[in-house]
Amino acid sequence: AIRGLPGWTTQTFGFGEGRSELAVSWRSDEFELVRARQRVVATGVGWDVGRYPFGTRLVAVVTLRHRATDRTLTVINTHLPQAIEELDRLGSFTPTINSYRRYDRGAWSPEDVSWGYENRTAAIRAITTPTPSACRFENRVPGADVNPYLTVAAMIASGTEGIEDGLVPPPAEAGMAAEGNARRLHANLTDAAQAFAASDFCARAFGTEFRDHYAASRLNEVAAFEHWKTQRITDFEWQRYFI
């Protein structure tokens, strides 16, 4: 039911029980089509499509080429700095309260602002094989619940600034990225939304009106969750105080 859809390319078993890895083309419309069809198929057999399991992510891949010189790696290196710098300010990569539960460095789901060559533990993984023309990098921060349109827009905008300004990336992480000195990604939606609201880059990339509206919508999501909790006894309270 999913194979044959526009944008669907391959499917393999992922890292972890019950997890599948889908390769979808670069078009955001086609990604949304595949995701919607997943829900329909799962519902039809009494299942659900989960975005929660630790490590579950959407790996957004970017490849660039210098038209005049074909210096792909050089272009990527100047694209990276601003993309890395803005990672923890882009709340669009982790848009819900549940998004933050999946971070798990042991499952290659990054928890810090880092990058490295062929390093799956880093937030951004640069890939230089098998040929120079195949050079690309993966943004491993977004979750499977992400808005693909905002994600692609943010990656293009941040990378473009890096290229235009001729920036230089920080040192690459060679080992476990979490063991380095890189700053941590935000651990909750409140902090991420506030960082998004205060970001000059987000105002340049999306416009001030959208930046403020999107940040407010995420903070409203947090407020709705907090209100919901006041109306219910949590599992923690029940198990700790009543059982």
CSV table of C-alpha atoms in Angstrom, one decimal:
chain,number,residue,atom,x,y,z
A,1,ALA,CA,0.0,0.0,0.0
A,2,ILE,CA,3.0,2.3,0.5
A,3,ARG,CA,5.3,1.0,-2.2
A,4,GLY,CA,4.7,2.7,-5.5
A,5,LEU,CA,3.8,6.0,-3.9
A,6,PRO,CA,5.5,9.0,-5.4
A,7,GLY,CA,8.7,9.7,-3.3
A,8,TRP,CA,8.9,6.2,-1.8
A,9,THR,CA,12.2,4.6,-2.7
A,10,THR,CA,13.3,1.8,-0.2
A,11,GLN,CA,12.4,0.3,3.1
A,12,THR,CA,14.7,-1.6,5.5
A,13,PHE,CA,14.6,-2.8,9.1
A,14,GLY,CA,16.0,-0.1,11.4
A,15,PHE,CA,18.0,-0.2,14.6
A,16,GLY,CA,15.6,-1.5,17.2
A,17,GLU,CA,12.7,-3.8,17.5
A,18,GLY,CA,9.7,-3.0,15.3
A,19,ARG,CA,11.4,-0.1,13.7
A,20,SER,CA,11.5,0.4,9.9
A,21,GLU,CA,13.6,2.8,7.9
A,22,LEU,CA,12.0,4.4,4.9
A,23,ALA,CA,13.9,6.3,2.3
A,24,VAL,CA,11.8,9.1,0.8
A,25,SER,CA,12.7,11.6,-1.9
A,26,TRP,CA,13.6,15.2,-1.2
A,27,ARG,CA,10.2,16.6,-1.9
A,28,SER,CA,8.3,17.6,1.2
A,29,ASP,CA,4.9,16.9,-0.4
A,30,GLU,CA,5.8,13.3,-1.1
A,31,PHE,CA,7.2,12.8,2.4
A,32,GLU,CA,3.8,14.0,3.8
A,33,LEU,CA,2.0,11.6,1.4
A,34,VAL,CA,4.0,8.6,2.5
A,35,ARG,CA,3.5,9.6,6.2
A,36,ALA,CA,-0.3,9.9,5.7
A,37,ARG,CA,-0.5,6.6,3.9
A,38,GLN,CA,1.4,5.0,6.8
A,39,ARG,CA,-1.4,6.0,9.2
A,40,VAL,CA,-4.1,4.8,6.8
A,41,VAL,CA,-2.5,1.4,6.4
A,42,ALA,CA,-1.8,1.0,10.1
A,43,THR,CA,-5.3,1.9,11.1
A,44,GLY,CA,-6.7,-0.6,8.6
A,45,VAL,CA,-5.0,-3.5,10.4
A,46,GLY,CA,-5.6,-2.2,13.9
A,47,TRP,CA,-2.2,-0.8,14.5
A,48,ASP,CA,-0.7,2.7,15.0
A,49,VAL,CA,2.3,4.4,13.6
A,50,GLY,CA,4.5,5.5,16.5
A,51,ARG,CA,6.9,8.4,16.5
A,52,TYR,CA,7.9,7.9,20.1
A,53,PRO,CA,10.4,5.1,20.3
A,54,PHE,CA,13.9,6.2,21.5
A,55,GLY,CA,16.1,7.1,18.6
A,56,THR,CA,13.3,7.5,16.1
A,57,ARG,CA,14.2,10.4,13.8
A,58,LEU,CA,13.8,11.9,10.4
A,59,VAL,CA,17.3,12.2,8.8
A,60,ALA,CA,17.2,15.2,6.4
A,61,VAL,CA,20.0,14.9,3.8
A,62,VAL,CA,21.5,17.9,2.0
A,63,THR,CA,23.9,17.7,-0.9
A,64,LEU,CA,25.5,20.7,-2.7
A,65,ARG,CA,27.6,21.2,-5.7
A,66,HIS,CA,29.7,24.2,-6.8
A,67,ARG,CA,28.7,24.6,-10.5
A,68,ALA,CA,32.0,26.2,-11.6
A,69,THR,CA,34.5,24.0,-9.8
A,70,ASP,CA,32.5,20.9,-8.6
A,71,ARG,CA,34.2,21.4,-5.2
A,72,THR,CA,31.3,19.7,-3.4
A,73,LEU,CA,33.2,19.2,-0.1
A,74,THR,CA,34.3,22.8,0.0
A,75,VAL,CA,30.8,24.0,-0.4
A,76,ILE,CA,29.5,21.7,2.3
A,77,ASN,CA,32.1,22.9,4.7
A,78,THR,CA,31.0,26.5,4.3
A,79,HIS,CA,27.3,25.4,4.5
A,80,LEU,CA,27.8,23.6,7.8
A,81,PRO,CA,28.8,26.3,10.3
A,82,GLN,CA,25.6,28.3,10.4
A,83,ALA,CA,23.5,25.1,10.1
A,84,ILE,CA,25.3,23.8,13.2
A,85,GLU,CA,25.1,27.1,15.1
A,86,GLU,CA,21.4,27.3,14.8
A,87,LEU,CA,20.5,23.7,15.6
A,88,ASP,CA,19.3,24.4,19.2
A,89,ARG,CA,17.3,27.5,18.2
A,90,LEU,CA,15.2,25.7,15.6
A,91,GLY,CA,12.2,24.5,17.4
A,92,SER,CA,10.8,23.4,14.1
A,93,PHE,CA,13.0,20.3,14.3
A,94,THR,CA,11.4,19.1,17.6
A,95,PRO,CA,7.8,20.6,17.5
A,96,THR,CA,5.9,18.7,20.2
A,97,ILE,CA,6.3,17.8,23.9
A,98,ASN,CA,6.7,14.2,23.0
A,99,SER,CA,9.5,15.0,20.5
A,100,TYR,CA,12.0,15.3,23.4
A,101,ARG,CA,11.3,11.9,24.8
A,102,ARG,CA,13.0,10.1,21.9
A,103,TYR,CA,16.5,11.7,22.5
A,104,ASP,CA,18.9,8.9,23.3
A,105,ARG,CA,22.6,9.1,22.6
A,106,GLY,CA,22.8,5.3,22.8
A,107,ALA,CA,20.4,5.0,19.9
A,108,TRP,CA,22.2,7.5,17.7
A,109,SER,CA,19.7,10.2,18.5
A,110,PRO,CA,21.9,13.3,19.2
A,111,GLU,CA,21.6,15.3,22.3
A,112,ASP,CA,24.1,18.0,21.5
A,113,VAL,CA,25.1,20.5,18.9
A,114,SER,CA,27.8,18.6,17.1
A,115,TRP,CA,29.0,17.3,13.7
A,116,GLY,CA,31.5,14.7,12.4
A,117,TYR,CA,32.6,12.7,9.4
A,118,GLU,CA,30.6,9.4,9.2
A,119,ASN,CA,29.6,9.9,12.8
A,120,ARG,CA,26.1,8.8,13.5
A,121,THR,CA,26.3,10.0,17.1
A,122,ALA,CA,26.7,13.6,16.0
A,123,ALA,CA,23.8,15.9,15.2
A,124,ILE,CA,25.1,16.5,11.7
A,125,ARG,CA,26.9,13.6,9.9
A,126,ALA,CA,29.0,14.5,7.0
A,127,ILE,CA,29.4,11.8,4.3
A,128,THR,CA,32.3,11.9,1.9
A,129,THR,CA,32.0,8.5,0.2
A,130,PRO,CA,32.0,6.8,-2.3
A,131,THR,CA,33.0,9.7,-4.6
A,132,PRO,CA,33.5,13.5,-4.1
A,133,SER,CA,30.3,14.2,-6.1
A,134,ALA,CA,28.3,12.1,-3.6
A,135,CYS,CA,29.3,14.2,-0.6
A,136,ARG,CA,26.4,15.2,1.5
A,137,PHE,CA,25.4,15.7,5.1
A,138,GLU,CA,22.6,14.4,7.3
A,139,ASN,CA,20.7,16.5,9.9
A,140,ARG,CA,19.9,13.9,12.5
A,141,VAL,CA,18.1,16.2,15.0
A,142,PRO,CA,14.5,16.2,13.5
A,143,GLY,CA,12.0,13.7,14.7
A,144,ALA,CA,9.6,11.7,12.5
A,145,ASP,CA,6.9,14.1,13.7
A,146,VAL,CA,8.6,17.1,12.1
A,147,ASN,CA,7.1,19.6,9.7
A,148,PRO,CA,9.2,18.8,6.6
A,149,TYR,CA,8.6,22.2,5.0
A,150,LEU,CA,10.0,24.1,8.0
A,151,THR,CA,12.9,21.7,8.3
A,152,VAL,CA,14.0,22.1,4.6
A,153,ALA,CA,13.5,25.8,4.7
A,154,ALA,CA,15.6,26.1,7.9
A,155,MET,CA,18.4,24.0,6.5
A,156,ILE,CA,18.6,25.9,3.3
A,157,ALA,CA,18.5,29.3,5.0
A,158,SER,CA,21.1,28.5,7.6
A,159,GLY,CA,23.4,26.9,5.1
A,160,THR,CA,23.1,29.8,2.6
A,161,GLU,CA,24.2,32.2,5.3
A,162,GLY,CA,27.2,30.1,6.0
A,163,ILE,CA,28.2,30.0,2.4
A,164,GLU,CA,27.6,33.8,1.8
A,165,ASP,CA,29.7,34.7,4.9
A,166,GLY,CA,32.4,32.1,4.2
A,167,LEU,CA,32.2,30.6,7.7
A,168,VAL,CA,34.4,27.8,9.0
A,169,PRO,CA,32.9,24.9,10.9
A,170,PRO,CA,34.0,24.0,14.5
A,171,PRO,CA,36.2,20.9,14.9
A,172,ALA,CA,34.5,17.6,13.9
A,173,GLU,CA,33.8,15.0,16.6
A,174,ALA,CA,35.7,11.9,15.9
A,175,GLY,CA,34.3,9.7,18.7
A,176,MET,CA,31.1,9.7,20.7
A,177,ALA,CA,29.7,13.2,20.2
A,178,ALA,CA,28.0,13.2,23.6
A,179,GLU,CA,31.4,12.9,25.3
A,180,GLY,CA,32.7,16.1,23.7
A,181,ASN,CA,32.3,19.7,24.9
A,182,ALA,CA,29.5,20.7,22.5
A,183,ARG,CA,26.5,22.5,24.0
A,184,ARG,CA,23.4,20.5,24.6
A,185,LEU,CA,20.3,20.7,22.6
A,186,HIS,CA,17.2,21.9,24.4
A,187,ALA,CA,15.6,19.1,26.5
A,188,ASN,CA,12.0,20.4,26.4
A,189,LEU,CA,9.6,22.3,24.2
A,190,THR,CA,9.5,25.4,26.4
A,191,ASP,CA,13.2,26.1,26.2
A,192,ALA,CA,13.2,25.3,22.4
A,193,ALA,CA,10.3,27.6,21.7
A,194,GLN,CA,11.8,30.5,23.7
A,195,ALA,CA,15.1,30.1,21.9
A,196,PHE,CA,13.2,30.1,18.5
A,197,ALA,CA,11.4,33.3,19.6
A,198,ALA,CA,14.6,35.1,20.5
A,199,SER,CA,16.5,34.0,17.3
A,200,ASP,CA,17.5,36.7,14.9
A,201,PHE,CA,18.3,34.0,12.4
A,202,CYS,CA,14.7,32.6,12.6
A,203,ALA,CA,13.4,36.2,12.0
A,204,ARG,CA,15.6,36.4,8.9
A,205,ALA,CA,14.7,33.0,7.6
A,206,PHE,CA,11.0,32.9,8.3
A,207,GLY,CA,10.0,36.5,8.9
A,208,THR,CA,9.4,38.1,12.3
A,209,GLU,CA,5.7,37.5,12.2
A,210,PHE,CA,6.0,33.8,11.5
A,211,ARG,CA,8.8,33.4,14.1
A,212,ASP,CA,6.7,35.0,16.8
A,213,HIS,CA,3.5,33.1,15.8
A,214,TYR,CA,5.2,29.7,15.6
A,215,ALA,CA,6.9,30.2,19.0
A,216,ALA,CA,3.6,31.3,20.6
A,217,SER,CA,1.9,28.2,19.2
A,218,ARG,CA,4.5,25.9,20.7
A,219,LEU,CA,4.3,27.7,24.1
A,220,ASN,CA,0.5,27.3,23.9
A,221,GLU,CA,1.0,23.6,23.4
A,222,VAL,CA,3.0,23.5,26.6
A,223,ALA,CA,0.3,25.5,28.4
A,224,ALA,CA,-2.4,23.1,27.2
A,225,PHE,CA,-0.4,20.1,28.4
A,226,GLU,CA,0.2,21.7,31.8
A,227,HIS,CA,-3.5,22.5,32.2
A,228,TRP,CA,-4.3,18.9,31.2
A,229,LYS,CA,-2.1,17.6,34.0
A,230,THR,CA,-3.9,19.7,36.6
A,231,GLN,CA,-7.1,17.9,35.7
A,232,ARG,CA,-5.7,14.4,36.2
A,233,ILE,CA,-3.9,12.2,38.7
A,234,THR,CA,-0.6,11.1,37.0
A,235,ASP,CA,0.8,7.6,37.0
A,236,PHE,CA,3.6,8.8,39.3
A,237,GLU,CA,1.2,10.2,41.9
A,238,TRP,CA,-1.0,7.1,41.7
A,239,GLN,CA,1.8,4.6,42.1
A,240,ARG,CA,3.8,6.6,44.7
A,241,TYR,CA,1.0,7.8,47.0
A,242,PHE,CA,-2.0,5.5,46.5
A,243,ILE,CA,-0.8,2.0,45.8
